[in-house]
Coordinates of C-alpha atoms in Angstrom, one line a residue:
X1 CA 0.0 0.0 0.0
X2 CA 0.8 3.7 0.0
X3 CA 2.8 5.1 2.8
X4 CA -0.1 7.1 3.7
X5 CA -2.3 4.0 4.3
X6 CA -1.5 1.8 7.3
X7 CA -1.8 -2.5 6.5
X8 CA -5.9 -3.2 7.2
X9 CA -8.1 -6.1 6.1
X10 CA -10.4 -5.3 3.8
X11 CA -13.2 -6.7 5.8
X12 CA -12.2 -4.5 8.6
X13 CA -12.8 -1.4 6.8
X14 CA -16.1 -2.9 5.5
X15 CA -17.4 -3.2 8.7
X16 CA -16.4 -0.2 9.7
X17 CA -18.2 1.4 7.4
X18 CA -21.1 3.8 6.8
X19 CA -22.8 5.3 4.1
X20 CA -25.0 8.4 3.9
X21 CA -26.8 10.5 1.5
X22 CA -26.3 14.0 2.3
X23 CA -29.6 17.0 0.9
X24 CA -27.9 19.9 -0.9
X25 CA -29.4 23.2 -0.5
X26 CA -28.8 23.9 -4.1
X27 CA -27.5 21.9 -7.3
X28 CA -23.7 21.9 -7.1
X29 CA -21.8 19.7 -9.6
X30 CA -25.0 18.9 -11.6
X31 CA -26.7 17.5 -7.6
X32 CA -28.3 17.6 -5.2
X33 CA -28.1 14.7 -3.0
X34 CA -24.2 13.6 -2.1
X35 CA -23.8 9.8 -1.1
X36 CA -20.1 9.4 0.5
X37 CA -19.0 6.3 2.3
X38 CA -17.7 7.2 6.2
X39 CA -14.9 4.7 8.2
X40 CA -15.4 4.7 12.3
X41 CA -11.9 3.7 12.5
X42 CA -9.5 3.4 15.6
X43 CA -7.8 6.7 15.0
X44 CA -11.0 8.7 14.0
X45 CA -13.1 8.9 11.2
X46 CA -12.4 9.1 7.5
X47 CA -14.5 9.7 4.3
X48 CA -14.6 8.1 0.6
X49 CA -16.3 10.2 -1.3
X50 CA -15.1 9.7 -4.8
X51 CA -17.7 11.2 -7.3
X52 CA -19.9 8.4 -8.6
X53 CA -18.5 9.0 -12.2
X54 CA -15.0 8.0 -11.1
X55 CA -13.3 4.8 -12.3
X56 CA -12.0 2.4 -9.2
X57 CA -8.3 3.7 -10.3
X58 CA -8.9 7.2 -9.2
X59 CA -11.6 6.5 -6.7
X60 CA -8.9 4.6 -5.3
X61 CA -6.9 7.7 -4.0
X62 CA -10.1 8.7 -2.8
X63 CA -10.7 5.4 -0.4
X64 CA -6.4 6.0 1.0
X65 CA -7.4 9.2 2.1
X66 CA -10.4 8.0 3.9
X67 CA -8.7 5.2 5.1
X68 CA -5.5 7.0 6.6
X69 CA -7.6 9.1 8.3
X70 CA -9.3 6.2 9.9
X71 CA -6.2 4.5 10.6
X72 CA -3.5 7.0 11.2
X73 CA -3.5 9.5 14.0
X74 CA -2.8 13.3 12.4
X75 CA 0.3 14.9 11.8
X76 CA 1.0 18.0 13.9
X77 CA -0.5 21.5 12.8
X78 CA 1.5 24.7 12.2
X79 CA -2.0 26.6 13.0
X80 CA -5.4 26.5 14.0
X81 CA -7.5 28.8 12.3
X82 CA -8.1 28.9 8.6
X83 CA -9.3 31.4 6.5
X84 CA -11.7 30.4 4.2
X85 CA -14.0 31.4 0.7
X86 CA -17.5 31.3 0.7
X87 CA -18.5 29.1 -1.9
X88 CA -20.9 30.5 -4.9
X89 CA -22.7 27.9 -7.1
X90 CA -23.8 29.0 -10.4
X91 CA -26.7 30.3 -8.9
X92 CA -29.2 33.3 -10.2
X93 CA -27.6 36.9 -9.1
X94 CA -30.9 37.5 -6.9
X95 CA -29.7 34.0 -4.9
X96 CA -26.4 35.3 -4.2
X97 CA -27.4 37.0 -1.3
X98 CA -28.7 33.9 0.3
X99 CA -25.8 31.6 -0.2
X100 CA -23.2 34.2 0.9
X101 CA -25.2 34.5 4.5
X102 CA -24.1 30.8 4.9
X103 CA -20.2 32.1 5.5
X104 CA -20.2 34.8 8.3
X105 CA -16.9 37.0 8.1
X106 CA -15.5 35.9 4.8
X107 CA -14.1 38.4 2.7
X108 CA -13.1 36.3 -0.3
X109 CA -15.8 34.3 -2.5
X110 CA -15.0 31.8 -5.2
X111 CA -17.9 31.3 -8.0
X112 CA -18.9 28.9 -10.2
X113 CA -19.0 29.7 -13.9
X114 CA -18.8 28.2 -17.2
X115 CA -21.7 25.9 -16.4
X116 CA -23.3 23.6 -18.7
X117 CA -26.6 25.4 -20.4
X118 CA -25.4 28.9 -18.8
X119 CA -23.9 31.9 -20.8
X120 CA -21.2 33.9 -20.1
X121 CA -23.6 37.0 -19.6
X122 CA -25.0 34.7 -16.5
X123 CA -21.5 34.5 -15.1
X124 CA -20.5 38.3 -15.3
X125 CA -24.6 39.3 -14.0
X126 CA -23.7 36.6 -10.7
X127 CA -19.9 37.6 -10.6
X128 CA -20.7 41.2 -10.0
X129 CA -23.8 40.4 -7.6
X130 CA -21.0 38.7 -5.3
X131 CA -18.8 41.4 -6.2
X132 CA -21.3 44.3 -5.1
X133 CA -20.9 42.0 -1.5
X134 CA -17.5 40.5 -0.9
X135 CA -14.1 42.5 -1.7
X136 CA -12.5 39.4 -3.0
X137 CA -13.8 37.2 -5.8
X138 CA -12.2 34.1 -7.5
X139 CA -14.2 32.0 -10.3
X140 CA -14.0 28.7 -11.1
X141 CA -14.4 27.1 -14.7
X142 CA -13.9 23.8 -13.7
X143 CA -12.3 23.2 -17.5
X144 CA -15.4 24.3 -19.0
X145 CA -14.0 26.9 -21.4
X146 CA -12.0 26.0 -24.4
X147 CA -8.8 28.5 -24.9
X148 CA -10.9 31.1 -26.9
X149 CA -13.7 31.2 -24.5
X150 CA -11.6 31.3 -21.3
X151 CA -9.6 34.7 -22.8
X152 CA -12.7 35.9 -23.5
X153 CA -14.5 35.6 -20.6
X154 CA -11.4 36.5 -18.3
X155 CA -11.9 39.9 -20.3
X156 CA -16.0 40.3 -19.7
X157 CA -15.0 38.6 -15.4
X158 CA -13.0 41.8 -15.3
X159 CA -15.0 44.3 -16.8
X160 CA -16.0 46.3 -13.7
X161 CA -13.6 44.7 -11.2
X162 CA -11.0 42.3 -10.6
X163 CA -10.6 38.7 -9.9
X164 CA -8.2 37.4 -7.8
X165 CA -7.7 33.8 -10.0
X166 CA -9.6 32.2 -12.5
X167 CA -9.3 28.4 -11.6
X168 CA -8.9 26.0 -14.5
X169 CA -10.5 27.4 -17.2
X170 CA -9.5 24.3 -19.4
X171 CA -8.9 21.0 -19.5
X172 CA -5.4 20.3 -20.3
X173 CA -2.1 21.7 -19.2
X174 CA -1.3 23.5 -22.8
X175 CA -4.5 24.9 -22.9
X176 CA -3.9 26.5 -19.4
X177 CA -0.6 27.9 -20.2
X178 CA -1.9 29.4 -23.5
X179 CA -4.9 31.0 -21.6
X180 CA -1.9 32.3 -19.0
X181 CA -0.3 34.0 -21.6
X182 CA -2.7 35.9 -22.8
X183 CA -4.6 37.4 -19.9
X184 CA -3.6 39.4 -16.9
X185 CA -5.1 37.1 -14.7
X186 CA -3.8 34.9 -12.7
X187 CA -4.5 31.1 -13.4
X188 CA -5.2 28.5 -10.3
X189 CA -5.1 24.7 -11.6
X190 CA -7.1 22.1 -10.0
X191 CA -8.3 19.0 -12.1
X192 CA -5.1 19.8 -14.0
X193 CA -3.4 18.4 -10.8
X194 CA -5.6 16.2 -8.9
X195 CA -6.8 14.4 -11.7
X196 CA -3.2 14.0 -13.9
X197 CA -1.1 11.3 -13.5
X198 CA 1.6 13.7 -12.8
X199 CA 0.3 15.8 -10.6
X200 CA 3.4 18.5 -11.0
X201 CA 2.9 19.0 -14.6
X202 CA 1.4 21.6 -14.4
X203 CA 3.8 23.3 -12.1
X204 CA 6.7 22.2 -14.7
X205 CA 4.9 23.6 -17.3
X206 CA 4.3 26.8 -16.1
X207 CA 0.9 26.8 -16.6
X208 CA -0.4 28.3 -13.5
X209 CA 0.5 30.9 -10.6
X210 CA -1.4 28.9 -8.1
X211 CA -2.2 25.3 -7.1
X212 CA -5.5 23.9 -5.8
X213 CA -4.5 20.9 -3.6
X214 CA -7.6 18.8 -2.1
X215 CA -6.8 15.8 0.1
X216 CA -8.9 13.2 -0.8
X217 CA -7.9 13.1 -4.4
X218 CA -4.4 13.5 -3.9
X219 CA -4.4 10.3 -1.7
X220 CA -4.6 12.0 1.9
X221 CA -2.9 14.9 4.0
X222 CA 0.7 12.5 4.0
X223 CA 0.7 12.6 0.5
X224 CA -0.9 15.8 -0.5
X225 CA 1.8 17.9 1.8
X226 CA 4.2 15.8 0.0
X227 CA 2.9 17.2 -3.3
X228 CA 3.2 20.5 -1.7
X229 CA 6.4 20.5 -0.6
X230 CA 7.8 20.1 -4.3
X231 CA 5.6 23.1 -5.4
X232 CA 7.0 26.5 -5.4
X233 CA 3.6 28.4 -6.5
X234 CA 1.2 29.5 -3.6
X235 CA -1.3 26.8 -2.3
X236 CA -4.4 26.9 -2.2
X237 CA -6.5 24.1 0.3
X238 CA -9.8 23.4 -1.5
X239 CA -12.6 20.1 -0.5
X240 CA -13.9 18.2 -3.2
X241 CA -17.8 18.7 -2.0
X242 CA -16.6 17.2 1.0
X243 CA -18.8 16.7 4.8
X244 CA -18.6 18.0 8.0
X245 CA -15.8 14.5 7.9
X246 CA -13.9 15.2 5.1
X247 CA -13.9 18.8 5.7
X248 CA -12.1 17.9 9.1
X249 CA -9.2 16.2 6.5
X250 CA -8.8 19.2 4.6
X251 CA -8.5 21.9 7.6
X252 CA -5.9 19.2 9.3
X253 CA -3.6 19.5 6.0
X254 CA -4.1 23.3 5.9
X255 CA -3.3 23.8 8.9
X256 CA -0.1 21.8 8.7
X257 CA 1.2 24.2 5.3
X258 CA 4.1 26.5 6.1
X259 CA 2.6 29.5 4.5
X260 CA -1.2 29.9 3.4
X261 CA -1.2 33.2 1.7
X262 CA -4.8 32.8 0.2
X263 CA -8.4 31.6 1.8
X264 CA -8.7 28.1 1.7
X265 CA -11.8 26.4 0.0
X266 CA -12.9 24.4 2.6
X267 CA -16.5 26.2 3.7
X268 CA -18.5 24.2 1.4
X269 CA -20.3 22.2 4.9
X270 CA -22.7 25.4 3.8
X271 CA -24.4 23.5 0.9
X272 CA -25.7 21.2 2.7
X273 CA -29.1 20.9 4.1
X274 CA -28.1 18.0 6.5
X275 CA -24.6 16.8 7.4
X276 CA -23.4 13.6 9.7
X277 CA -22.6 16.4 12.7
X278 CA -23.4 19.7 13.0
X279 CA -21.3 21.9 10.7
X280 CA -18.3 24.1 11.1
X281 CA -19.5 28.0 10.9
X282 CA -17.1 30.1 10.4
X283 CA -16.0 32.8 12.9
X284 CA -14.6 36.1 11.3
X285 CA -14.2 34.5 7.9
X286 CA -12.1 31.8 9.4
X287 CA -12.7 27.8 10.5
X288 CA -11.0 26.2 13.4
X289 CA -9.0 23.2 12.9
X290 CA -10.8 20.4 14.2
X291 CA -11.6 17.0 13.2
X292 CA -15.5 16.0 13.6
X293 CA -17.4 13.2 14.9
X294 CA -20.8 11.8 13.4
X295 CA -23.9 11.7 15.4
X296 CA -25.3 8.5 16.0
X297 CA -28.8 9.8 14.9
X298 CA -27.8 11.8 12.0
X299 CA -26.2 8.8 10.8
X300 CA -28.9 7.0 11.2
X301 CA -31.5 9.7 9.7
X302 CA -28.8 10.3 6.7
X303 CA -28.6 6.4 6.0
X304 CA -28.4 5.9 2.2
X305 CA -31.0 2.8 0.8
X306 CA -29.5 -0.9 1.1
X307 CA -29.3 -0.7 -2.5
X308 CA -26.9 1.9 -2.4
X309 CA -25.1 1.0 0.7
X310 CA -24.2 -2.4 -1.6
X311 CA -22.6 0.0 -4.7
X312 CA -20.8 1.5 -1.7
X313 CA -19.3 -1.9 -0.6
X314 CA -18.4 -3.4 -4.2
X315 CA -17.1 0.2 -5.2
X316 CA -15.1 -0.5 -1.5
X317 CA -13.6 -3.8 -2.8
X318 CA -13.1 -2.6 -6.4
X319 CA -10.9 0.5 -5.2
X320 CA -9.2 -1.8 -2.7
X321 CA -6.7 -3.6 -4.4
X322 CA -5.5 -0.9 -6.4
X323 CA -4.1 0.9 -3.2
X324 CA -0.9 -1.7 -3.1

């Protein structure tokens, strides 16, 4: 196995495990219910949440992060508050209001854009309605733009302010360091590191001024600070639509980074209508570093069908194997 996951049986995680269906206050990610599998294990809990798209070799990554946090005590934190972004799905401007409420004190916002059936004038109308109530504003294409789109809507984004980053605005390394070439910008890669096989690509490439690190994809908080320790661009901490559990992962590894010049994108507990525990709020724009524990009876409530509890457990022994 990875040196982030300690030697277990597989039937021991099994039967350690539960899964839950969490409600999402809005569609996020195309939505709006978010089933992740949860491991009561001897050194805490951990999540596996890979998307249900993924294949069992990168949902494996997922299932060694959730596993290491079951199974390995935590490594020691540099700090314990975190400053966060409030999260903006691609909402209508008149919503923005509403979802910014959900993260007291934070001065930075990162918003969805370049989703599917939207236009562009959608993303500038809801960019500036954050903008009119947050100082700092981000977006995030999630590699929805091709090269010509992304130029062009980093020139509409900034038409009546700035952004701080626009995170991948396309799929592929090249793409990203054409679109960095050619706008003023700054360019923040995510998929373009936790979803490459070489995860410092993009770094080599110089293809972006700041990284997007998430634990869970990257195989943990061993491995992920191990990935940022060979980076020499700022990091940004980010979940992966993460609960109250896996949220707990991600403010651990942040709070373990040497430097954390930029809010972290781990406030997303707000999209949910029900978590496992009751969620983090933050406290002037910031979260405390804490790891959570679920509540029998929200477990309970949150239970996902037997049906799906089953896809859990195969997906759980498909991913398995592929972590040695």
């Amino acid at each position: 196995m990875t040196d982030a996951v300690p030697e277990v049986k597989l039937s021991d995680v099994l039967e350690r495990l539960h899964v839950v269906a969490l409600p999402m206050r809005v569609r996020f990610r195309g939505i709006t219910t978010r089933e992740v599998a949860l491991i009561d294990g001897p050194a805490g809990w951990g999540e596996f949440g890979a998307f249900l798209e993924y294949e069992p070799a990168e949902a494996a990554q997922w299932l060694a992060a959730g596993i290491e946090a079951a199974y390995r005590p935590r490594p020691e934190i540099l700090r314990d508050r975190i400053p966060i972004n409030a999260t903006v799905p691609a909402v209508a401007p008149a919503d923005v209001a509403e979802v910014l409420a959900r993260f007291p004190g934070t001065r930075t916002a990162k918003v969805k854009v370049a989703e599917p059936g939207q236009s562009l004038a959608d993303d500038v109308a809801r960019v500036n309605a954050v903008r009119a109530m947050v100082p700092t504003v981000r977006v995030d294409a999630n590699g929805g733009w091709s090269v010509q789109e992304a130029v062009a809507a980093a020139r509409a984004l900034t038409a009546d302010g700035p952004l701080e980053y626009l995170e991948q605005p396309c799929r592929t390394v090249p793409e990203l360091a054409e679109v960095r070439r050619r706008v003023e910008v700054p360019i923040a890669a995510d998929e373009s590191i936790r979803k490459a096989e070489d995860p410092l690509l993009v770094v080599r490439s110089g293809a972006a001024d700041i990284a997007v690190l998430k634990v869970a994809p990257l195989g943990g908080v061993r491995p992920m600070l191990g990935i940022a320790g060979q980076i020499d661009i700022p990091i940004v901490l980010s979940s992966a639509l993460d609960s109250v559990v896996g949220i707990g992962a991600g403010l651990v590894a942040a709070g373990c980074l040497p430097d954390l010049p930029y809010a972290c994108g781990l406030g997303t507990g707000g999209l949910f209508a029900e978590d496992v525990a009751e969620p983090m709020m933050p406290i002037d724009g910031c979260l405390q570093v804490a790891t959570a524990v679920p509540e029998p009876a929200r477990l309970a409530a949150l239970a996902a069908p037997a049906e799906r509890r089953q896809w859990w457990i195969e997906r759980v022994a498909a991913c398995f194997p592929l972590l040695s």
